[in-house]
Amino acid sequence: MAEKIKMTTPLVEMDGDEMTRVMWKMIKDILLLPYIDLKTEYYDLSLKNRDATEDRVTVESAEATKKFGVAVKCATITPNAQRMEEYNLKEMWKSPNGTIRAILDGTVFRAPITVKGINPLVPTWTKPITIARHAYGDVYKNSEIEVGEGDKAELLVTDRDGGVTKRPIHEFTESGGIIQGQYNTDKSIAGFARSCFNYAVDTGQDLWFATKDTISKKYDHRFKDIFEEIYSNEYKSAFEAAGTEYFYTLIDDAVARVMRSEGGYVWACKNYDGDVMSDMLAAAFGSLGMMTSALVSPDGVYEFEAAHGTVTRHYYKHLKGEKTSTNSMATLFAWAGALKKRGELDGLAELSAFAEKLETAAIQTIESGVMTGDLHAVSTLAEKRKVDTREFITEIDKNLKSVIHGGE
Ligand code: NAP
Ligand code: MG
């Protein structure tokens, strides 16, 4: 066999839990270690080790990601009452993804892996649609009050010198009701915008953004203005050089256009829009096992992972010695994404090229009819064969070998 591909800077590797931890090792053993002199800074984010380290390992892995610039993360358990008992935990540790996101101040981009035979529910969507949700503020950090009949509600701001600005909300003369206050910050919106522009430039795609600025003339309009300003000052020339565009429209117009589009762009959404639309897109594109996720910070730090969880139901079968047919595509694409990025940053063309071959081989495997149960149930291919978790990965390896040799 040819010499292994060398790396210069390590990748931050965040190991995780359950079935995804099982697949993690298979991917490394079968598809990575035989080909690459893999250099990683390893952090064990399994629930057991998070508990043993009082969750310091999660914080340390995020700090290492800031330092090295690229991480790949396995799915992890977010503990609940049942897990407290199952793992005899000292504390109900917070979601690692939440902790890491708070430290990197990043935006999550979710993109489906599209293959022949797995058709999105919207037939025109021939290319993936990547969705980015601004996961900060708005209705998720609101203050709400129930008000009675005869009450008068006002918006009041006290500035740093004690000066007061007031706006009427409503006089509840005929009936009681409800009011809500929400906020966002210029800093968070600007960080979101930069993450989106970076990701779009990196992946060579158009960026769409939409709000309801015609109705919300200050709140939503601020989002529009901040995006526009950052685009013109910092990204316009990169978009022009790539032949891509930044497209702003109203949210209802955006939804209508998305339904008629062929895909192939990044759709940036305000917090609530992203919450709702990401679930719609995930369902319409098919299996959870095919949805990838990347956390991108405003200064261009990347963390790649699968969008799905630890696939607990399959893991319990695996523990009983039963065969499982769990889809490793999203986890494999997380590794490929991280290796590609590492290669780009370090000028290692061979590493990036290997990552692309890995993706090609994985897609070819499914398109040749070899797939896990989740895809087997929905694939429209005439000839298809359901394989178990390990066999799927070994079949990818066979294709990888021919992709590598075909390319020589
Ligand atoms: P899940 O792990 O995503 O699995 C839910 C169901 O979706 C599975 O039972 C399976 O359906 C299907 N599925 C998901 N991924 C699949 C794959 N790769 N291949 C085949 N089928 C797949 O969600 P969950 O069961 O609600 O959560 C399990 C654990 O994951 C929880 O402890 C949760 O905290 C954690 N979680 C972590 C992350 C993360 O780290 N990013 C995200 C979400 C959840 P069938 O059983 O019908 O085959
Ligand atoms: Mg949602």
Coordinates of C-alpha atoms and ligand atoms in Angstrom, one line a residue:
M1 CA 0.0 0.0 0.0
A2 CA 1.0 3.6 -0.7
E3 CA 2.5 5.7 2.2
K4 CA 0.0 7.1 4.6
I5 CA -1.1 10.7 4.2
K6 CA 0.7 13.0 6.6
M7 CA -1.0 15.7 8.8
T8 CA 0.7 18.7 10.3
T9 CA -1.8 20.2 12.7
P10 CA -4.1 17.9 14.8
L11 CA -7.8 17.7 14.5
V12 CA -9.8 18.0 17.8
E13 CA -11.5 14.7 18.2
M14 CA -14.5 14.6 20.5
D15 CA -15.6 11.0 21.1
G16 CA -19.1 10.3 22.3
D17 CA -21.7 7.8 23.4
E18 CA -23.6 4.6 22.5
M19 CA -24.1 3.5 18.9
T20 CA -22.4 6.5 17.4
R21 CA -19.3 5.7 19.6
V22 CA -19.3 2.2 18.2
M23 CA -19.5 3.6 14.6
W24 CA -16.8 6.2 15.4
K25 CA -14.3 3.4 16.1
M26 CA -15.3 1.4 13.0
I27 CA -14.9 4.5 10.8
K28 CA -11.4 5.2 12.3
D29 CA -10.2 1.6 12.1
I30 CA -11.5 0.8 8.7
L31 CA -11.7 4.0 6.7
L32 CA -9.1 6.4 8.2
L33 CA -6.2 4.9 10.1
P34 CA -5.1 2.6 7.2
Y35 CA -4.8 5.7 4.9
I36 CA -3.9 8.6 7.1
D37 CA -1.2 9.2 9.8
L38 CA -4.1 10.6 11.8
K39 CA -3.1 13.3 14.3
T40 CA -5.8 14.2 16.8
E41 CA -6.2 15.9 20.1
Y42 CA -8.5 13.4 21.7
Y43 CA -11.2 14.3 24.1
D44 CA -13.5 11.7 25.5
L45 CA -17.0 13.3 25.8
S46 CA -18.8 10.1 26.8
L47 CA -21.2 10.7 29.5
K48 CA -19.1 8.6 31.9
N49 CA -16.0 10.7 31.3
R50 CA -18.0 14.0 31.5
D51 CA -19.2 12.9 34.9
A52 CA -15.8 11.8 36.0
T53 CA -14.3 15.2 35.0
E54 CA -17.3 17.2 36.3
D55 CA -17.8 18.2 32.6
R56 CA -14.4 19.9 32.4
V57 CA -13.6 17.7 29.4
T58 CA -16.3 19.4 27.4
V59 CA -15.0 22.9 28.1
E60 CA -11.4 21.8 27.4
S61 CA -12.4 20.3 24.0
A62 CA -14.1 23.5 23.0
E63 CA -11.0 25.6 24.0
A64 CA -8.8 23.2 22.0
T65 CA -11.1 23.8 19.0
K66 CA -10.6 27.5 19.3
K67 CA -6.9 26.9 19.4
F68 CA -6.6 24.4 16.5
G69 CA -9.5 25.6 14.4
V70 CA -11.2 22.3 13.4
A71 CA -13.0 19.7 15.4
V72 CA -15.0 16.6 14.7
K73 CA -17.6 15.5 17.3
C74 CA -19.4 12.2 17.9
A75 CA -23.0 12.4 19.1
T76 CA -23.3 12.5 22.9
I77 CA -26.0 11.9 25.5
T78 CA -27.7 14.9 27.0
P79 CA -28.6 13.6 30.4
N80 CA -32.2 13.6 31.7
A81 CA -33.7 12.0 34.9
Q82 CA -33.5 8.5 33.4
R83 CA -29.8 8.9 32.4
M84 CA -29.0 10.2 35.9
E85 CA -30.0 6.7 37.2
E86 CA -28.6 4.7 34.3
Y87 CA -25.2 6.3 34.7
N88 CA -25.4 7.1 38.4
L89 CA -24.4 10.7 37.6
K90 CA -23.2 13.3 40.1
E91 CA -25.1 16.0 38.3
M92 CA -27.4 16.4 35.4
W93 CA -24.7 17.8 33.1
K94 CA -25.8 20.3 30.5
S95 CA -25.9 19.5 26.8
P96 CA -22.3 19.4 25.5
N97 CA -23.4 20.9 22.2
G98 CA -24.9 23.9 24.2
T99 CA -21.6 24.3 26.1
I100 CA -19.5 24.1 23.0
R101 CA -21.7 26.5 21.1
A102 CA -21.6 29.0 24.0
I103 CA -17.7 28.9 24.0
L104 CA -17.3 29.1 20.2
D105 CA -20.2 31.6 19.8
G106 CA -21.1 29.7 16.7
T107 CA -24.0 29.1 14.3
V108 CA -25.1 25.6 13.3
F109 CA -25.5 24.7 9.6
R110 CA -27.4 21.6 8.8
A111 CA -27.1 20.0 5.4
P112 CA -28.5 16.8 4.0
I113 CA -26.4 14.3 2.0
T114 CA -28.3 13.7 -1.2
V115 CA -28.0 10.4 -3.1
K116 CA -29.8 8.8 -6.1
G117 CA -32.7 6.7 -5.0
I118 CA -33.5 8.7 -1.8
N119 CA -35.8 11.4 -3.2
P120 CA -36.7 14.5 -1.2
L121 CA -40.5 14.9 -0.7
V122 CA -40.2 18.1 -2.8
P123 CA -39.3 16.8 -6.3
T124 CA -37.6 19.9 -7.5
W125 CA -35.0 19.8 -4.7
T126 CA -32.2 18.2 -6.7
K127 CA -29.5 19.8 -4.6
P128 CA -29.2 20.0 -0.8
I129 CA -30.6 23.0 1.1
T130 CA -28.4 24.0 4.0
I131 CA -30.1 25.8 6.9
A132 CA -28.5 28.0 9.5
R133 CA -30.4 29.0 12.6
H134 CA -29.5 32.0 14.7
A135 CA -29.7 30.2 18.0
Y136 CA -29.8 33.3 20.2
G137 CA -32.5 35.6 21.7
D138 CA -35.8 36.6 20.2
V139 CA -38.8 34.6 21.6
Y140 CA -36.4 32.0 23.2
K141 CA -35.3 34.7 25.8
N142 CA -38.6 36.5 26.2
S143 CA -40.4 38.0 29.1
E144 CA -44.2 37.5 29.1
I145 CA -46.9 38.9 31.3
E146 CA -50.6 38.1 31.4
V147 CA -52.6 41.4 31.7
G148 CA -56.1 42.0 32.9
E149 CA -58.9 44.0 31.5
G150 CA -58.4 47.7 32.1
D151 CA -54.6 47.3 32.2
K152 CA -52.3 49.5 30.1
A153 CA -49.0 48.0 28.8
E154 CA -45.9 50.0 27.8
L155 CA -42.4 49.3 26.6
L156 CA -39.9 51.0 28.8
V157 CA -36.1 51.4 28.5
T158 CA -33.9 53.0 31.1
D159 CA -30.6 54.2 29.6
R160 CA -27.3 54.2 31.3
D161 CA -27.8 57.8 32.6
G162 CA -31.2 57.0 34.0
G163 CA -33.2 58.5 31.1
V164 CA -36.4 56.7 30.2
T165 CA -37.9 56.0 26.8
K166 CA -41.5 54.7 26.7
R167 CA -43.7 53.3 23.9
P168 CA -47.3 52.3 24.2
I169 CA -48.1 48.6 23.6
H170 CA -51.8 48.4 24.1
E171 CA -54.6 49.5 26.4
F172 CA -56.6 46.5 27.3
T173 CA -60.0 48.3 27.6
E174 CA -62.2 45.5 26.3
S175 CA -60.5 42.4 27.6
G176 CA -57.4 41.1 29.3
G177 CA -54.7 39.5 27.3
I178 CA -51.0 38.8 27.0
I179 CA -47.8 40.7 26.2
Q180 CA -44.3 39.7 25.4
G181 CA -40.9 41.4 25.3
Q182 CA -38.0 40.1 23.3
Y183 CA -34.6 41.3 22.4
N184 CA -31.5 40.6 20.4
T185 CA -28.0 42.2 20.3
D186 CA -26.1 43.8 17.4
K187 CA -23.1 41.7 18.5
S188 CA -25.0 38.4 18.2
I189 CA -26.6 39.3 14.9
A190 CA -23.3 40.4 13.5
G191 CA -21.6 37.1 14.6
F192 CA -24.5 35.1 13.0
A193 CA -24.1 37.1 9.8
R194 CA -20.3 36.5 9.6
S195 CA -20.7 32.8 10.3
C196 CA -23.3 32.6 7.4
F197 CA -21.2 34.6 5.0
N198 CA -18.1 32.5 5.9
Y199 CA -19.9 29.2 5.4
A200 CA -21.4 30.3 2.1
V201 CA -18.1 31.5 0.7
D202 CA -16.4 28.3 1.9
T203 CA -18.9 26.0 0.3
G204 CA -19.3 28.2 -2.8
Q205 CA -23.1 28.6 -2.4
D206 CA -25.5 31.5 -2.5
L207 CA -26.7 32.8 0.8
W208 CA -30.4 33.6 1.4
F209 CA -31.7 35.6 4.4
A210 CA -35.2 36.7 5.2
T211 CA -37.1 38.5 7.9
K212 CA -40.4 40.4 8.2
D213 CA -38.8 43.9 8.0
T214 CA -41.9 45.5 6.4
I215 CA -43.9 44.8 9.5
S216 CA -41.1 44.9 12.1
K217 CA -39.5 48.2 11.0
K218 CA -37.0 48.4 13.9
Y219 CA -36.5 44.8 15.2
D220 CA -36.4 42.8 12.0
H221 CA -35.0 45.7 10.0
R222 CA -31.9 45.7 12.2
F223 CA -31.2 42.2 11.2
K224 CA -31.5 43.2 7.5
D225 CA -29.3 46.2 7.9
I226 CA -26.5 44.4 9.8
F227 CA -26.4 41.6 7.2
E228 CA -26.3 44.2 4.4
E229 CA -23.6 46.2 6.0
I230 CA -21.3 43.3 6.7
Y231 CA -21.9 41.9 3.3
S232 CA -20.9 45.1 1.5
N233 CA -17.9 45.8 3.7
E234 CA -16.5 42.4 4.2
Y235 CA -17.8 39.7 1.8
K236 CA -19.1 41.3 -1.4
S237 CA -15.8 40.8 -3.3
A238 CA -15.5 37.2 -2.2
F239 CA -19.0 36.5 -3.4
E240 CA -18.4 38.2 -6.7
A241 CA -15.1 36.3 -7.2
A242 CA -17.0 33.0 -6.6
G243 CA -19.9 34.0 -8.8
T244 CA -22.3 33.5 -5.9
E245 CA -24.8 35.9 -4.5
Y246 CA -26.3 37.2 -1.2
F247 CA -30.1 37.4 -1.6
Y248 CA -32.4 39.1 0.9
T249 CA -36.2 38.9 0.8
L250 CA -39.2 38.7 3.1
I251 CA -39.7 35.5 5.0
D252 CA -43.0 34.5 3.4
D253 CA -41.5 35.1 -0.1
A254 CA -38.4 33.1 0.9
V255 CA -40.6 30.1 2.0
A256 CA -42.5 30.2 -1.3
R257 CA -39.2 30.4 -3.3
V258 CA -37.6 27.6 -1.3
M259 CA -40.6 25.3 -2.2
R260 CA -40.1 26.0 -5.9
S261 CA -36.3 26.0 -5.9
E262 CA -33.8 23.3 -6.9
G263 CA -31.8 23.7 -3.8
G264 CA -28.0 24.3 -3.6
Y265 CA -27.9 27.4 -1.3
V266 CA -27.6 28.3 2.3
W267 CA -30.7 29.6 4.0
A268 CA -30.0 31.8 7.0
C269 CA -33.0 32.0 9.4
K270 CA -33.8 34.0 12.5
N271 CA -34.1 31.9 15.6
Y272 CA -37.8 30.9 15.4
D273 CA -37.9 30.5 11.6
G274 CA -34.8 28.2 11.9
D275 CA -36.4 26.1 14.6
V276 CA -39.4 25.5 12.5
M277 CA -37.9 25.3 9.0
S278 CA -35.0 23.0 10.0
D279 CA -37.4 20.3 11.1
M280 CA -39.4 20.7 7.9
L281 CA -36.3 20.4 5.7
A282 CA -34.9 17.4 7.7
A283 CA -38.2 15.6 7.3
A284 CA -38.5 16.4 3.6
F285 CA -34.9 15.3 2.8
G286 CA -35.4 11.9 4.4
S287 CA -33.4 10.0 6.9
L288 CA -31.8 11.5 10.0
G289 CA -28.8 9.4 9.3
M290 CA -28.1 11.5 6.2
M291 CA -28.2 14.9 7.9
T292 CA -24.9 16.6 8.7
S293 CA -24.2 19.5 11.0
A294 CA -21.4 22.0 11.2
L295 CA -20.9 24.7 13.9
V296 CA -19.1 27.7 12.5
S297 CA -17.9 30.5 14.7
P298 CA -17.8 34.2 13.4
D299 CA -14.0 34.0 13.2
G300 CA -14.1 30.8 11.1
V301 CA -13.6 27.9 13.6
Y302 CA -15.3 24.7 12.5
E303 CA -16.8 21.8 14.4
F304 CA -18.3 19.0 12.3
E305 CA -20.8 16.4 13.5
A306 CA -23.9 14.3 12.6
A307 CA -27.2 16.0 13.3
H308 CA -28.7 12.9 14.8
G309 CA -28.2 11.6 18.4
T310 CA -26.5 8.5 19.8
V311 CA -29.2 6.1 18.3
T312 CA -29.9 4.5 21.7
R313 CA -32.5 2.0 20.4
H314 CA -29.9 0.4 18.1
Y315 CA -27.2 0.5 20.8
Y316 CA -29.3 -1.5 23.2
K317 CA -29.8 -4.2 20.5
H318 CA -26.0 -4.0 19.9
L319 CA -25.4 -4.6 23.6
K320 CA -27.6 -7.7 23.5
G321 CA -25.4 -9.1 20.7
E322 CA -28.0 -8.5 18.0
K323 CA -27.1 -7.2 14.5
T324 CA -27.8 -3.5 13.9
S325 CA -28.1 -1.6 10.7
T326 CA -27.2 1.9 11.7
N327 CA -26.3 4.5 9.1
S328 CA -22.8 5.9 9.6
M329 CA -23.1 8.4 6.7
A330 CA -23.6 11.6 8.7
T331 CA -20.8 10.7 11.1
L332 CA -18.5 9.7 8.2
F333 CA -19.2 13.1 6.5
A334 CA -18.4 14.9 9.7
W335 CA -14.9 13.3 9.6
A336 CA -14.6 14.0 5.9
G337 CA -15.6 17.6 6.4
A338 CA -13.1 18.1 9.2
L339 CA -10.3 16.5 7.3
K340 CA -11.1 18.6 4.2
K341 CA -11.0 21.7 6.3
R342 CA -7.8 20.7 8.0
G343 CA -6.3 20.0 4.6
E344 CA -7.4 23.5 3.3
L345 CA -6.0 25.3 6.3
D346 CA -2.7 23.5 6.3
G347 CA -2.2 23.5 2.6
L348 CA -2.4 19.7 2.5
A349 CA -4.1 19.0 -0.9
E350 CA -3.7 15.3 -0.5
L351 CA -5.6 15.2 2.8
S352 CA -8.5 17.3 1.3
A353 CA -8.5 15.1 -1.8
F354 CA -8.7 11.9 0.4
A355 CA -11.7 13.3 2.3
E356 CA -13.5 13.9 -1.0
K357 CA -12.7 10.4 -2.2
L358 CA -14.2 9.1 1.0
E359 CA -17.4 11.0 0.4
T360 CA -17.5 9.8 -3.2
A361 CA -17.0 6.2 -2.2
A362 CA -19.7 6.4 0.5
I363 CA -22.2 7.9 -2.0
Q364 CA -21.3 5.3 -4.6
T365 CA -21.9 2.6 -2.1
I366 CA -25.5 3.7 -1.5
E367 CA -26.1 4.4 -5.2
S368 CA -24.9 0.9 -6.1
G369 CA -27.7 -0.4 -3.9
V370 CA -25.8 -1.3 -0.7
M371 CA -27.4 0.6 2.3
T372 CA -28.5 0.5 5.9
G373 CA -32.0 -0.3 7.0
D374 CA -33.2 3.3 7.3
L375 CA -32.4 4.0 3.6
H376 CA -33.4 0.5 2.4
A377 CA -36.9 1.3 3.7
V378 CA -37.3 4.4 1.4
S379 CA -34.9 3.9 -1.5
T380 CA -36.5 3.8 -5.0
L381 CA -33.6 1.8 -6.5
A382 CA -34.8 -1.4 -8.2
E383 CA -31.9 -3.5 -6.7
K384 CA -31.0 -2.8 -3.2
R385 CA -29.4 -4.8 -0.3
K386 CA -29.7 -4.1 3.4
V387 CA -26.4 -4.5 5.2
D388 CA -25.4 -4.3 8.9
T389 CA -23.5 -1.5 10.5
R390 CA -20.1 -2.9 10.0
E391 CA -20.7 -4.3 6.5
F392 CA -21.8 -0.9 5.3
I393 CA -18.5 0.6 6.3
T394 CA -16.4 -2.3 4.8
E395 CA -18.4 -1.9 1.6
I396 CA -17.5 1.8 1.6
D397 CA -13.8 0.7 2.0
K398 CA -14.0 -1.5 -1.1
N399 CA -15.3 1.5 -3.1
L400 CA -12.7 3.8 -1.5
K401 CA -9.9 1.5 -2.7
S402 CA -11.2 1.6 -6.3
V403 CA -11.8 5.4 -6.1
I404 CA -8.2 5.8 -4.9
H405 CA -6.8 3.5 -7.6
G406 CA -9.0 4.8 -10.3
G407 CA -7.7 8.3 -9.6
E408 CA -4.0 7.2 -10.0
Ligands
NAP1 P1 -31.5 9.7 17.7 O1 -30.3 9.2 18.4 O2 -31.3 10.7 16.7 O3 -32.4 8.5 17.2 C1 -33.8 8.6 17.0 C2 -34.2 7.5 16.0 O4 -33.9 8.0 14.6 C3 -33.4 6.2 16.1 O5 -34.0 5.4 17.0 C4 -33.5 5.7 14.7 O6 -34.9 5.2 14.4 C5 -33.4 7.0 13.9 N1 -31.9 7.3 13.6 C6 -31.2 8.3 14.0 N2 -30.0 8.3 13.5 C7 -29.9 7.2 12.8 C8 -28.9 6.6 12.0 N3 -27.6 7.1 12.0 N4 -29.1 5.4 11.4 C9 -30.3 4.9 11.4 N5 -31.3 5.4 12.1 C10 -31.1 6.5 12.8 O7 -32.4 10.5 18.8 P2 -32.9 10.0 20.3 O8 -33.1 8.5 20.3 O9 -34.0 10.9 20.6 O10 -31.7 10.4 21.2 C11 -30.7 9.5 21.7 C12 -29.7 10.2 22.5 O11 -29.0 11.1 21.6 C13 -30.2 11.0 23.6 O12 -29.5 10.7 24.8 C14 -30.0 12.5 23.2 O13 -29.6 13.3 24.3 C15 -28.8 12.3 22.3 N6 -28.7 13.4 21.2 C16 -27.5 13.9 20.9 C17 -27.3 14.8 19.9 C18 -26.0 15.3 19.6 O14 -25.0 14.9 20.3 N7 -25.8 16.2 18.7 C19 -28.4 15.2 19.1 C20 -29.7 14.6 19.4 C21 -29.8 13.7 20.5 P3 -35.3 3.7 14.5 O15 -35.2 3.4 16.0 O16 -36.7 3.8 14.1 O17 -34.5 2.9 13.6
MG2 MG -37.4 22.5 16.0

